[in-house]
PDB file of C-alpha atoms and ligand atoms in Angstrom:
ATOM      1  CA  UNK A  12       0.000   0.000   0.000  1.00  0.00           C
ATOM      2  CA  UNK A  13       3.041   2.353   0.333  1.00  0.00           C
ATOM      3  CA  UNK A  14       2.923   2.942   3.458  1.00  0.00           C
ATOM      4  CA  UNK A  15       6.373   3.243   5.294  1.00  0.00           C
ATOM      5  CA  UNK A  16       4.561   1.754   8.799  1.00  0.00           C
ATOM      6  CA  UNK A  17       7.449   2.984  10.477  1.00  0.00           C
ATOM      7  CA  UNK A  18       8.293   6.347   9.146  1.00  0.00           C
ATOM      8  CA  UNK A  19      10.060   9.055  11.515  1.00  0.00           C
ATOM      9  CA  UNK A  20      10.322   6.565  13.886  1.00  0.00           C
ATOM     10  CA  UNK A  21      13.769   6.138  15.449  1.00  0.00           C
ATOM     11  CA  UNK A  22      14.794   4.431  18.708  1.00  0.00           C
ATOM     12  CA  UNK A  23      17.406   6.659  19.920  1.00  0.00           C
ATOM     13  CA  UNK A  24      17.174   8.249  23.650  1.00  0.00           C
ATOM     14  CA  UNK A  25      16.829  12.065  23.453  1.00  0.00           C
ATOM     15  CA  UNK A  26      19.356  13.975  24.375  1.00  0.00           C
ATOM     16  CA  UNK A  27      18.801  13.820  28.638  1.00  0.00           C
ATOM     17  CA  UNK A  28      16.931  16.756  29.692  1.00  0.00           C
ATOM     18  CA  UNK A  29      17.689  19.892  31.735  1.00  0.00           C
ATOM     19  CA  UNK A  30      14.250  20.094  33.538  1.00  0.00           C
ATOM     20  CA  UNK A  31      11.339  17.718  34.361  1.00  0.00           C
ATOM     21  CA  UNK A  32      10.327  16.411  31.351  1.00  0.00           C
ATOM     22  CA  UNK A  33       6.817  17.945  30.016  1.00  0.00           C
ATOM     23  CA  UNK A  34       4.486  15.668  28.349  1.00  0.00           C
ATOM     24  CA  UNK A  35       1.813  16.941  26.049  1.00  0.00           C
ATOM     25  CA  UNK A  36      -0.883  13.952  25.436  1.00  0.00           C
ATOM     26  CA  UNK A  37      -3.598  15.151  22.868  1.00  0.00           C
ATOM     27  CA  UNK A  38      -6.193  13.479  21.781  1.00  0.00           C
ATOM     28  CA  UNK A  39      -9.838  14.446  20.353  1.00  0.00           C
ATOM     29  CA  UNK A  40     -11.610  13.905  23.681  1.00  0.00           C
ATOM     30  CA  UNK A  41     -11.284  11.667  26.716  1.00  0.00           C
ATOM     31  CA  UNK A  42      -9.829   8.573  25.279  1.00  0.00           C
ATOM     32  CA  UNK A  43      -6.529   9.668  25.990  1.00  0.00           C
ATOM     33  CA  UNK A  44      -7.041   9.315  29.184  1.00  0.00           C
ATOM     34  CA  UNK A  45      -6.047   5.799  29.181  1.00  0.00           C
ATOM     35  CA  UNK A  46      -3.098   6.383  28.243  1.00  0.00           C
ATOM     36  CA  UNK A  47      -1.879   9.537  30.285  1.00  0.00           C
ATOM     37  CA  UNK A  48      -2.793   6.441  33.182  1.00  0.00           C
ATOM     38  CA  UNK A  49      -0.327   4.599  31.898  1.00  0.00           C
ATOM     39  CA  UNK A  50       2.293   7.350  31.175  1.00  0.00           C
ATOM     40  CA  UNK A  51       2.255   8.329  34.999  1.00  0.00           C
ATOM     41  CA  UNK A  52       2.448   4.925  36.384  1.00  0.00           C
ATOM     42  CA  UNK A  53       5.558   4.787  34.145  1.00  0.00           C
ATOM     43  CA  UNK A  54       6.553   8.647  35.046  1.00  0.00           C
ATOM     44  CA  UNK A  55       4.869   9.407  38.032  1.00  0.00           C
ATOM     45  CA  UNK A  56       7.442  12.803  38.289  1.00  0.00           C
ATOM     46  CA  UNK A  57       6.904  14.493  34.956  1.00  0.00           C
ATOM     47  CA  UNK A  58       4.845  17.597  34.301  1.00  0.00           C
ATOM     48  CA  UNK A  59       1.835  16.671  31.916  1.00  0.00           C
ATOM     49  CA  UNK A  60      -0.484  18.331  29.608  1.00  0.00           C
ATOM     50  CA  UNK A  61      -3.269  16.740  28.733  1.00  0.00           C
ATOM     51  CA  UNK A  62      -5.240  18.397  25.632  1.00  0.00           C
ATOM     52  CA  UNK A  63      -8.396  16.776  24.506  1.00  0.00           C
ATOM     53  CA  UNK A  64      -9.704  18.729  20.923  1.00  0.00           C
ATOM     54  CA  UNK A  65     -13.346  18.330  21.762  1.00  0.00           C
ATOM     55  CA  UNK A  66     -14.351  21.275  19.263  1.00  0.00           C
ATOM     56  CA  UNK A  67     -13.667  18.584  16.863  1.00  0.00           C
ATOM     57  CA  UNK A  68     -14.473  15.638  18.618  1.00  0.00           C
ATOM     58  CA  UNK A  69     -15.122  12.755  16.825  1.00  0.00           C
ATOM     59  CA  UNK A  70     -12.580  12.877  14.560  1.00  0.00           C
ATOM     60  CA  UNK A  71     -13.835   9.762  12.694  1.00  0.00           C
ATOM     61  CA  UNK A  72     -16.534  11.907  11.423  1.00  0.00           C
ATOM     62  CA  UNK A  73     -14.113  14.292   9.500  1.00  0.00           C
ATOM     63  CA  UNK A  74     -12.673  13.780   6.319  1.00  0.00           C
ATOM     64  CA  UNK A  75      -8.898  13.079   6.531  1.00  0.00           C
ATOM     65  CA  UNK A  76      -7.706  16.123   4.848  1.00  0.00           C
ATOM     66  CA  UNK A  77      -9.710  17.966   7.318  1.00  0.00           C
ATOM     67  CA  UNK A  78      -8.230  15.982  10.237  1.00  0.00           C
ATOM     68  CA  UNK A  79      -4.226  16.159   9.080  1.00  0.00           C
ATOM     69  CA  UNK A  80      -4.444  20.200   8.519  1.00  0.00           C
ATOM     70  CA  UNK A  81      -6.776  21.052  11.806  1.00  0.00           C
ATOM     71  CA  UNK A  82      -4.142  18.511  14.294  1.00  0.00           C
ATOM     72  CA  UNK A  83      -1.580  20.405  12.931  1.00  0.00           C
ATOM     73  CA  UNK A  84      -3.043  23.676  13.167  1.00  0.00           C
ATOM     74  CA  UNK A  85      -4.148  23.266  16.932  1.00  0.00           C
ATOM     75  CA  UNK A  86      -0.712  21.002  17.857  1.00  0.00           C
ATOM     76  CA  UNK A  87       0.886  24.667  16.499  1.00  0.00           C
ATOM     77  CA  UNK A  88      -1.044  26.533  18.960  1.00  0.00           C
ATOM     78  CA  UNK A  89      -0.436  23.950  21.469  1.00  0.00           C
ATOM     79  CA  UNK A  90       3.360  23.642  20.923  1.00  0.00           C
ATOM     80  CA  UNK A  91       3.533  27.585  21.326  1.00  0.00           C
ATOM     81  CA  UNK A  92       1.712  27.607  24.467  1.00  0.00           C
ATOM     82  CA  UNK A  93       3.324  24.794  26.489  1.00  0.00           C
ATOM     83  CA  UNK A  94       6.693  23.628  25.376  1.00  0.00           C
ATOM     84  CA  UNK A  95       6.648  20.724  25.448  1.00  0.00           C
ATOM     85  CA  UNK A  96      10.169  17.878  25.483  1.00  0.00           C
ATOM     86  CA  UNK A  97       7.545  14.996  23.591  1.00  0.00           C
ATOM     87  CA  UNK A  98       4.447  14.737  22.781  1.00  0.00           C
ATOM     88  CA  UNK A  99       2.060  11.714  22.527  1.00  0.00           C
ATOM     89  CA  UNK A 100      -0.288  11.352  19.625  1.00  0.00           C
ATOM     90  CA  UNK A 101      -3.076   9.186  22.209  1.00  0.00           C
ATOM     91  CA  UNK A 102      -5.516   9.002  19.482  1.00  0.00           C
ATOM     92  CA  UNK A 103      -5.257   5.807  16.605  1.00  0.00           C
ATOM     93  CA  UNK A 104      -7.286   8.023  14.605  1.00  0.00           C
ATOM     94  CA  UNK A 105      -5.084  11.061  14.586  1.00  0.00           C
ATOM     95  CA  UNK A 106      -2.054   9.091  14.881  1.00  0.00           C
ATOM     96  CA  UNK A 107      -3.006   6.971  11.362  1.00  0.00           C
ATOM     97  CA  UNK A 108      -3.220   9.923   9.452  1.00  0.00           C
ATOM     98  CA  UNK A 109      -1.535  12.732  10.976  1.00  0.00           C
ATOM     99  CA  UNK A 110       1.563  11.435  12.006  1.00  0.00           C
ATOM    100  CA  UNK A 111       3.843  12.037   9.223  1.00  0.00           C
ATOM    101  CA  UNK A 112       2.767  15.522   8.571  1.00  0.00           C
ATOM    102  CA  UNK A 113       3.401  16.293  12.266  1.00  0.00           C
ATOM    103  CA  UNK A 114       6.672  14.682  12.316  1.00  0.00           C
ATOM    104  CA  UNK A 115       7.364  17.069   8.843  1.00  0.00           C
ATOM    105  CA  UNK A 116       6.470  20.221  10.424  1.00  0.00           C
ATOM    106  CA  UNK A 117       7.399  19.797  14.163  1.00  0.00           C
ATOM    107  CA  UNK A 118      11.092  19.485  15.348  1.00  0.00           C
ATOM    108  CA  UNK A 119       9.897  17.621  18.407  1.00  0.00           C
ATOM    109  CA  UNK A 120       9.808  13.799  19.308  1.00  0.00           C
ATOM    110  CA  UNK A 121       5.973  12.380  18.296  1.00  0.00           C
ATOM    111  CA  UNK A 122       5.055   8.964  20.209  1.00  0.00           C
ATOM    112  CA  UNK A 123       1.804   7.566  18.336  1.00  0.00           C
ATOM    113  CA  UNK A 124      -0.208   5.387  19.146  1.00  0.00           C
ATOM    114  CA  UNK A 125      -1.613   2.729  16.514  1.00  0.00           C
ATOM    115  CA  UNK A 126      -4.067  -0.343  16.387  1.00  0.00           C
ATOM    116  CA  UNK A 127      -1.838  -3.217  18.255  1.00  0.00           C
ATOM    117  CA  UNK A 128      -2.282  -5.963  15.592  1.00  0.00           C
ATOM    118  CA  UNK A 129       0.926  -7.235  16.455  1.00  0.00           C
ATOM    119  CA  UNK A 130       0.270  -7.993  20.343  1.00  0.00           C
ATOM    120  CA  UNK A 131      -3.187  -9.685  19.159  1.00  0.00           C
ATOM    121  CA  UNK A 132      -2.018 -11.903  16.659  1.00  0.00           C
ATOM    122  CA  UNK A 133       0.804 -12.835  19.287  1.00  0.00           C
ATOM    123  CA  UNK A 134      -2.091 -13.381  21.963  1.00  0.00           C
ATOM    124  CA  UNK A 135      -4.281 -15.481  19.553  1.00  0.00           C
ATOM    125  CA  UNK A 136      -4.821 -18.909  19.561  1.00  0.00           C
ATOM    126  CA  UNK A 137      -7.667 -19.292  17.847  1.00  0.00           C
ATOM    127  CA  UNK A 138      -6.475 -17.728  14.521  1.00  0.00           C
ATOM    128  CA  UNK A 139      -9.184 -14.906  14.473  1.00  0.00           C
ATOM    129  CA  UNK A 140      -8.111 -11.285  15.815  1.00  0.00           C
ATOM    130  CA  UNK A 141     -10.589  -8.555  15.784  1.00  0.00           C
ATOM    131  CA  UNK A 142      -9.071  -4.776  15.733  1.00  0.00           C
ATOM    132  CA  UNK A 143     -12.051  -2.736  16.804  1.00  0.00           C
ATOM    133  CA  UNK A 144     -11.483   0.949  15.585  1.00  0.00           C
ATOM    134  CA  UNK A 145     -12.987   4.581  15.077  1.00  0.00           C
ATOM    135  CA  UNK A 146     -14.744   4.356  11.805  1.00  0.00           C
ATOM    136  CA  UNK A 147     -12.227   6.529  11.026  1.00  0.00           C
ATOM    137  CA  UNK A 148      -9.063   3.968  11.755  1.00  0.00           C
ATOM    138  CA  UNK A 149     -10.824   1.264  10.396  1.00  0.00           C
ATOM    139  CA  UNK A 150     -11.015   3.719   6.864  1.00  0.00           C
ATOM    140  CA  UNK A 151      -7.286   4.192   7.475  1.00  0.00           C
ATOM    141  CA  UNK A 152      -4.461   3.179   4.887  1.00  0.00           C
ATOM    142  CA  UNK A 153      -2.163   3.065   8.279  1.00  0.00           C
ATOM    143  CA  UNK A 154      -4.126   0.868   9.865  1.00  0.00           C
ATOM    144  CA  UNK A 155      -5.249  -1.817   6.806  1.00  0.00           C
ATOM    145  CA  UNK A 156      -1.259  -1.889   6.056  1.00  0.00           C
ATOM    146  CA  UNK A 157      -0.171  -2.800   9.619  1.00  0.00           C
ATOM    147  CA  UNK A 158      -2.771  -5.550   9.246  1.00  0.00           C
ATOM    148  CA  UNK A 159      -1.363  -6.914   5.872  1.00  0.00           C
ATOM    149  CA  UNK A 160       2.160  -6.515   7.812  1.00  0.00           C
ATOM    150  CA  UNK A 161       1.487  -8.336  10.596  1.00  0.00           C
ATOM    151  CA  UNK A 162      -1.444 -10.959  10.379  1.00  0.00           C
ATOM    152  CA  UNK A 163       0.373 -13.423   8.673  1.00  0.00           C
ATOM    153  CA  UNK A 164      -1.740 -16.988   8.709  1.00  0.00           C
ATOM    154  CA  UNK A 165      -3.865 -14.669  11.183  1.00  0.00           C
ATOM    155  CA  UNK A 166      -7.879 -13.802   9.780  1.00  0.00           C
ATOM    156  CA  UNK A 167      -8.039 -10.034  10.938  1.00  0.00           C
ATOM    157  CA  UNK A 168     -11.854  -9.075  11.148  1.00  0.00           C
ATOM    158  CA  UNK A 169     -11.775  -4.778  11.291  1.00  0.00           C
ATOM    159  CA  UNK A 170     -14.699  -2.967  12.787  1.00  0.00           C
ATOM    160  CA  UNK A 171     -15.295   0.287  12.668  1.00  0.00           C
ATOM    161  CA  UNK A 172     -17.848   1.234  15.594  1.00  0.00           C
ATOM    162  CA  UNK A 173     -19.970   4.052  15.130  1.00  0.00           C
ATOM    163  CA  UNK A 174     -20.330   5.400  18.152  1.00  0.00           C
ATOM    164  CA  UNK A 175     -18.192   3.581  20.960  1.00  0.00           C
ATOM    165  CA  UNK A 176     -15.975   6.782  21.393  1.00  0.00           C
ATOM    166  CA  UNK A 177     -18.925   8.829  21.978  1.00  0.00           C
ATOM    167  CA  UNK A 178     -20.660   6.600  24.146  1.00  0.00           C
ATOM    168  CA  UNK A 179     -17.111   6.261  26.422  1.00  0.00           C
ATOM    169  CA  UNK A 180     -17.375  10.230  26.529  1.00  0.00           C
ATOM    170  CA  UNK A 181     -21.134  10.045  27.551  1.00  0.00           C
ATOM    171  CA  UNK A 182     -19.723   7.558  30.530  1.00  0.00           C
ATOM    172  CA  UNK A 183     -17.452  10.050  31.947  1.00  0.00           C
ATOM    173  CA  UNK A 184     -19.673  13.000  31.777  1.00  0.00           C
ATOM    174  CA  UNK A 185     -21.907  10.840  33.864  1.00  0.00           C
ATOM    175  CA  UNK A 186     -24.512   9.950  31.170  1.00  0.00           C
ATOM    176  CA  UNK A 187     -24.563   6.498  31.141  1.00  0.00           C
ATOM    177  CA  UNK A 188     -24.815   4.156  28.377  1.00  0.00           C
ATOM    178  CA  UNK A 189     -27.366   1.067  28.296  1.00  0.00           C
ATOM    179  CA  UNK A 190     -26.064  -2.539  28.240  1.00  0.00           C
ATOM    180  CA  UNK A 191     -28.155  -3.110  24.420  1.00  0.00           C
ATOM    181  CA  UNK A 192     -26.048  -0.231  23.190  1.00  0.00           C
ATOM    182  CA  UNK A 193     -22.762  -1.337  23.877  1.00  0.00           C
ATOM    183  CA  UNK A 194     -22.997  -5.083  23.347  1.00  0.00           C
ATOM    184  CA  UNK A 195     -24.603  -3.826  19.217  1.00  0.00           C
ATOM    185  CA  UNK A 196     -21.162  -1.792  18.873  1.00  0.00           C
ATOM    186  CA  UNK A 197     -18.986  -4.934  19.901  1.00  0.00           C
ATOM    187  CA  UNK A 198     -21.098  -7.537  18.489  1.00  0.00           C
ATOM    188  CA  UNK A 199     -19.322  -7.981  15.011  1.00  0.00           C
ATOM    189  CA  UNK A 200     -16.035  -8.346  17.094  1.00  0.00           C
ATOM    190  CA  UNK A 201     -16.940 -11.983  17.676  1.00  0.00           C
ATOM    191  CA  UNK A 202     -16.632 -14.322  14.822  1.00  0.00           C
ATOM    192  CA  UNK A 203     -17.352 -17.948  14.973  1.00  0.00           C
ATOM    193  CA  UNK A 204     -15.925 -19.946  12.096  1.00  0.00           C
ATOM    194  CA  UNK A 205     -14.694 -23.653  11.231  1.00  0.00           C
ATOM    195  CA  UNK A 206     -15.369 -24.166  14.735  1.00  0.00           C
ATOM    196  CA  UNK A 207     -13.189 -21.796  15.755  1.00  0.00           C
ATOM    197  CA  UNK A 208     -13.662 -18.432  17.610  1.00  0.00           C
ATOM    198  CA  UNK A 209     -12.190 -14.553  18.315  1.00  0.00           C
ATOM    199  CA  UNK A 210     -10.032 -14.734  20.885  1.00  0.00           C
ATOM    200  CA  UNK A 211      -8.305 -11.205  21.075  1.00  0.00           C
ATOM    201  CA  UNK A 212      -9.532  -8.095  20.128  1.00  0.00           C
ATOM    202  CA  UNK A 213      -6.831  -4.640  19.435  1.00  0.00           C
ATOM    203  CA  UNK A 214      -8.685  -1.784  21.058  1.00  0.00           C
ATOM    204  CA  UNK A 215      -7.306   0.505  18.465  1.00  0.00           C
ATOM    205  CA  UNK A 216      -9.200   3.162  19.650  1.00  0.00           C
ATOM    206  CA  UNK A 217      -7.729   5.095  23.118  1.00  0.00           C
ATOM    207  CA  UNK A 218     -11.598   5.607  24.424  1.00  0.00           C
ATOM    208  CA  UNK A 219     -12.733   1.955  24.150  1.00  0.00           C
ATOM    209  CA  UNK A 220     -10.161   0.969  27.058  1.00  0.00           C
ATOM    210  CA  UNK A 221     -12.472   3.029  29.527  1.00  0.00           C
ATOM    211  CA  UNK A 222     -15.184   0.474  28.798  1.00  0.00           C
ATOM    212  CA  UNK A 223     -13.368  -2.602  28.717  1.00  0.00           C
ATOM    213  CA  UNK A 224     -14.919  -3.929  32.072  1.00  0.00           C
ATOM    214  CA  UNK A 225     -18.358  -3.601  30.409  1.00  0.00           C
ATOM    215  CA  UNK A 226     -17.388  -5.435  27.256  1.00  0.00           C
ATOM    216  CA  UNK A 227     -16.316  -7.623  29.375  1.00  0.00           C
ATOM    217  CA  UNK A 228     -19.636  -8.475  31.266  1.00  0.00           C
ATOM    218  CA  UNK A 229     -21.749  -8.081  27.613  1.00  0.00           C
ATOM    219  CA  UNK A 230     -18.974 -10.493  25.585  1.00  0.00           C
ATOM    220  CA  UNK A 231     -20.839 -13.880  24.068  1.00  0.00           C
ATOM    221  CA  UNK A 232     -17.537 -15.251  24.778  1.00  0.00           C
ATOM    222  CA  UNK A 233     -14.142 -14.140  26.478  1.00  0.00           C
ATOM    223  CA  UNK A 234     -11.455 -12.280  24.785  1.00  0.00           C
ATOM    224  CA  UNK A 235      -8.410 -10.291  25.528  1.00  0.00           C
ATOM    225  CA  UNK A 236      -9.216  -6.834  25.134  1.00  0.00           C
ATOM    226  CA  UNK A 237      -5.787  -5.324  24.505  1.00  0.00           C
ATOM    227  CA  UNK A 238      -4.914  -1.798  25.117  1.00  0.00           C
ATOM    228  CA  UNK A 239      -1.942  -0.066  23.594  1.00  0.00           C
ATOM    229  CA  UNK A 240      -1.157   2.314  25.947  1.00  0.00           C
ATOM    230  CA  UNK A 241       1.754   0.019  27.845  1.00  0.00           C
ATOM    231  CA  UNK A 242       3.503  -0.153  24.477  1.00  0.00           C
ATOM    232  CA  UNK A 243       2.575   3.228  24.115  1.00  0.00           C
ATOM    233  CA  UNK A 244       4.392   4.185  27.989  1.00  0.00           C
ATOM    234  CA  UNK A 245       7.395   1.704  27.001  1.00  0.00           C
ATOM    235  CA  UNK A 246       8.485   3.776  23.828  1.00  0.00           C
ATOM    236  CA  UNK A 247       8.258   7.009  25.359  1.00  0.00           C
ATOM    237  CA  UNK A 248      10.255   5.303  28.546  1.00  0.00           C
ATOM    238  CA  UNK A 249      12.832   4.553  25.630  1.00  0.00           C
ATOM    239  CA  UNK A 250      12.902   8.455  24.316  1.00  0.00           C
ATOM    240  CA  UNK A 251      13.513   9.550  27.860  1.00  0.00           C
ATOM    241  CA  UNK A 252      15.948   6.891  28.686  1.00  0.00           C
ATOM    242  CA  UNK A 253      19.177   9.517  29.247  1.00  0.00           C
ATOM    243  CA  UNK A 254      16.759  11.974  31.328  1.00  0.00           C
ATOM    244  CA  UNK A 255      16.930  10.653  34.841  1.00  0.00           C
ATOM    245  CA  UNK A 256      13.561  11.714  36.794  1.00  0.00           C
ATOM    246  CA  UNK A 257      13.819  13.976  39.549  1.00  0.00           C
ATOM    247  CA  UNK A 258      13.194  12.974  42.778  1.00  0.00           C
ATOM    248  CA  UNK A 259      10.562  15.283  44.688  1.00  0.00           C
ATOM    249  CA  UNK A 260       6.469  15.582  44.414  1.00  0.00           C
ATOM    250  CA  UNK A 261       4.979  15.411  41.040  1.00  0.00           C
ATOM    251  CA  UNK A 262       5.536  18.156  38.629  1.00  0.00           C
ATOM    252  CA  UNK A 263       2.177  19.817  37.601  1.00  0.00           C
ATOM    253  CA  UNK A 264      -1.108  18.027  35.623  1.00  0.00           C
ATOM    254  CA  UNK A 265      -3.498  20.090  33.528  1.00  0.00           C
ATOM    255  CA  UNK A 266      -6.346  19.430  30.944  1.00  0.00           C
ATOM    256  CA  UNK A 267      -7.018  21.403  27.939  1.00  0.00           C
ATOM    257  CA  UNK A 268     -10.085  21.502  26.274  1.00  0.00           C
ATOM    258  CA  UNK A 269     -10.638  23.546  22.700  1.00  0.00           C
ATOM    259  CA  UNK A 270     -13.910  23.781  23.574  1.00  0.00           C
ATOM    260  CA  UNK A 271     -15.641  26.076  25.474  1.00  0.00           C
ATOM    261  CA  UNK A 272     -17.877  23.235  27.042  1.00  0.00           C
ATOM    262  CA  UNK A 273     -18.234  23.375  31.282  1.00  0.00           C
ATOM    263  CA  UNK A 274     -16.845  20.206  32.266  1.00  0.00           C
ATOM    264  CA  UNK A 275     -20.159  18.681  33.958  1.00  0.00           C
ATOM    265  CA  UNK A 276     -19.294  17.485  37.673  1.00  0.00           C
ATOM    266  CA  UNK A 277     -19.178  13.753  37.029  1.00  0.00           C
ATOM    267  CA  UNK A 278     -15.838  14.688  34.529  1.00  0.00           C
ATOM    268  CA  UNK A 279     -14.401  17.297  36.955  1.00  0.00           C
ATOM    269  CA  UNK A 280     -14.074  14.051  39.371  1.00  0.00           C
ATOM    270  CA  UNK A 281     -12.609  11.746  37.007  1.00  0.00           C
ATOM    271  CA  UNK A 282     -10.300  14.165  36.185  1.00  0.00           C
ATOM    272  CA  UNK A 283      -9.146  14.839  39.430  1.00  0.00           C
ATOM    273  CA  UNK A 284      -8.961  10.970  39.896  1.00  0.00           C
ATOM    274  CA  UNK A 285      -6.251  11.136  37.308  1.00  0.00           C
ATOM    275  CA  UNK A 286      -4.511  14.161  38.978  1.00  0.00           C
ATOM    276  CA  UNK A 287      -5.865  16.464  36.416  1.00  0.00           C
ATOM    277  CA  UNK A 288      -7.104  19.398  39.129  1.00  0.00           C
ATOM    278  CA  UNK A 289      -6.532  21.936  37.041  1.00  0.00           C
ATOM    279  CA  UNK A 290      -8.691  22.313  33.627  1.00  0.00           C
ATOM    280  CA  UNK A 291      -8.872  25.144  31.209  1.00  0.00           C
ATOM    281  CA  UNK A 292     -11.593  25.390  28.750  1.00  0.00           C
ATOM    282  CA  UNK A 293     -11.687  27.061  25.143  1.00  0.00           C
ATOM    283  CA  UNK A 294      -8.357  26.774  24.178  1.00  0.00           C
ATOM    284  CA  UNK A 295      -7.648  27.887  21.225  1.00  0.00           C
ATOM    285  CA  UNK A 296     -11.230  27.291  19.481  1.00  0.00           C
ATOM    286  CA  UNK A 297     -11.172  27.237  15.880  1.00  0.00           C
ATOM    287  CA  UNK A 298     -13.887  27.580  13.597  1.00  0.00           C
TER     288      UNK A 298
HETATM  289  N1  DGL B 315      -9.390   8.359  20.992  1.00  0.00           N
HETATM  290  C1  DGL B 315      -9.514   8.471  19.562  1.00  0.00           C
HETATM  291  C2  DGL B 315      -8.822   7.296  18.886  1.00  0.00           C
HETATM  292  O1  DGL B 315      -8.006   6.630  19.520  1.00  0.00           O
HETATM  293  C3  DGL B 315     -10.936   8.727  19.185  1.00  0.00           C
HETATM  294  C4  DGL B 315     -11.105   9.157  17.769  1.00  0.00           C
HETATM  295  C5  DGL B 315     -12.298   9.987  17.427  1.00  0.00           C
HETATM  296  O2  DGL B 315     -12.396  11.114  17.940  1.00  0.00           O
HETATM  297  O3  DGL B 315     -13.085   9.546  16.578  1.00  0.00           O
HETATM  298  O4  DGL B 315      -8.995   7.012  17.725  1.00  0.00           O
END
């Protein structure tokens, strides 16, 4: 398909750091979350940003010329703002698409995050791997050339769910989504053929993690629901490999929003369960 699957990438330490490291983590809403979790567990000591580009959110519904030149307008405006030492793409959707063009215009290290068809077809036993995307990833040349890369003998079934992301976001603004819902969004994720049946299923999508214990309790069958953000942690643990962390209480945690939405009361707390206690809203809006 032409796609270089690994372009920009390189895994080279940066050069260690004067200063806590600051970590901008973007993503189109909340999804990101899930992985900022897994950043601090890995780096409980380094300052993080955490922007979420809710003016725009979902990104699967825009076309991908649209997405590329509005995550690279906003990471501009972003960039200027906060300085950041690395930033992590937490988004498949954003990362698929808008990766190169970031890594072209920025002269900053960009961690992405992408579908995890390796670690399922490694996990599988059964021979059937479901990656369960944005409709957006599942469109995705990115994302249909990792699978040609990497399922060998492996059948890859690719979903694109409508509206898991959103219904993850309704969850953590305290509007809570019904079991018949959910389980219609994963359904197609389990395939039953030659007597054989799904046993692992790539969230490649960074919101679906922060449902995983209800797919869990609405699955026909079990699965491992596998969540990218470890690999995600592990490669920027690589990057800042020659910056020892200071010792000391945590450097700061904020949340940006580009919207000018109030963050209902249900969010505020799940924020602050993440050590997000500060949250700015309307940042940078565009059109
Ligand atoms: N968290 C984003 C992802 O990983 C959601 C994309 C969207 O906004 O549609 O793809």
């Amino acid at each position: 398909m032409g796609v270089d699957l690994f372009a920009g990438l390189t895994n080279a330490a940066l050069p260690p750091l004067d200063r806590t490291p600051r970590i901008l983590v973007f993503d189109s809403g909340l999804g990101g979350l899930t992985v900022l979790a897994e950043l601090v567990a890995t780096f409980p000591y380094a300052a993080y940003v955490y922007a979420a580009d809710d003016a725009a959110f979902p990104y699967g519904a825009l076309s991908p010329e649209r997405l590329v030149a509005r995550i690279v307008t906003v990471m501009e405006r972003l960039i200027d703002r906060e300085a950041p030492d690395l930033v992590v793409i937490a988004c498949n959707t954003a990362s698929t698409l808008a990766l190169p063009a970031l890594r072209a215009r920025f002269a900053l290290p960009f961690v992405g995050t992408v579908p995890a068809v390796k670690p399922a077809v490694a996990a599988t036993r059964s021979g059937l791997v479901t990656v369960l995307a944005t409709p957006g990833a599942a469109r995705s040349e990115h994302t249909h050339a990792m699978i040609d890369a990497f399922a060998g003998s492996v059948k890859v079934t690719l979903v694109g769910a409508p509206n898991l992301a959103a219904f993850a976001e309704a969850e953590l603004r305290g509007a809570p989504i019904d079991d018949g819902a959910l389980a219609a969004e994963i359904a197609p994720c389990f395939v039953e053929e030659d007597g054989r049946r799904t046993d692992a299923v790539a969230l490649a999508c960074t919101h679906f993690p922060l449902l995983t214990r209800r797919f869990r309790g609405l699955s026909p069958w079990d699965v491992a629901w596998i969540d990218p953000a470890p690999a995600v942690a592990r490669r920027v643990a690589a990057l800042l490999s020659a910056s020892p962390m200071p010792a000391g209480p945590p450097a700061e945690r904020r949340a940006l929003f580009t919207s000018n939405r109030t963050a209902p009361s249900p969010l505020v707390c799940a924020l602050a369960a993440r050590g997000l206690t500060t949250i700015e809203a309307g940042v940078s809006p565009l059109d």
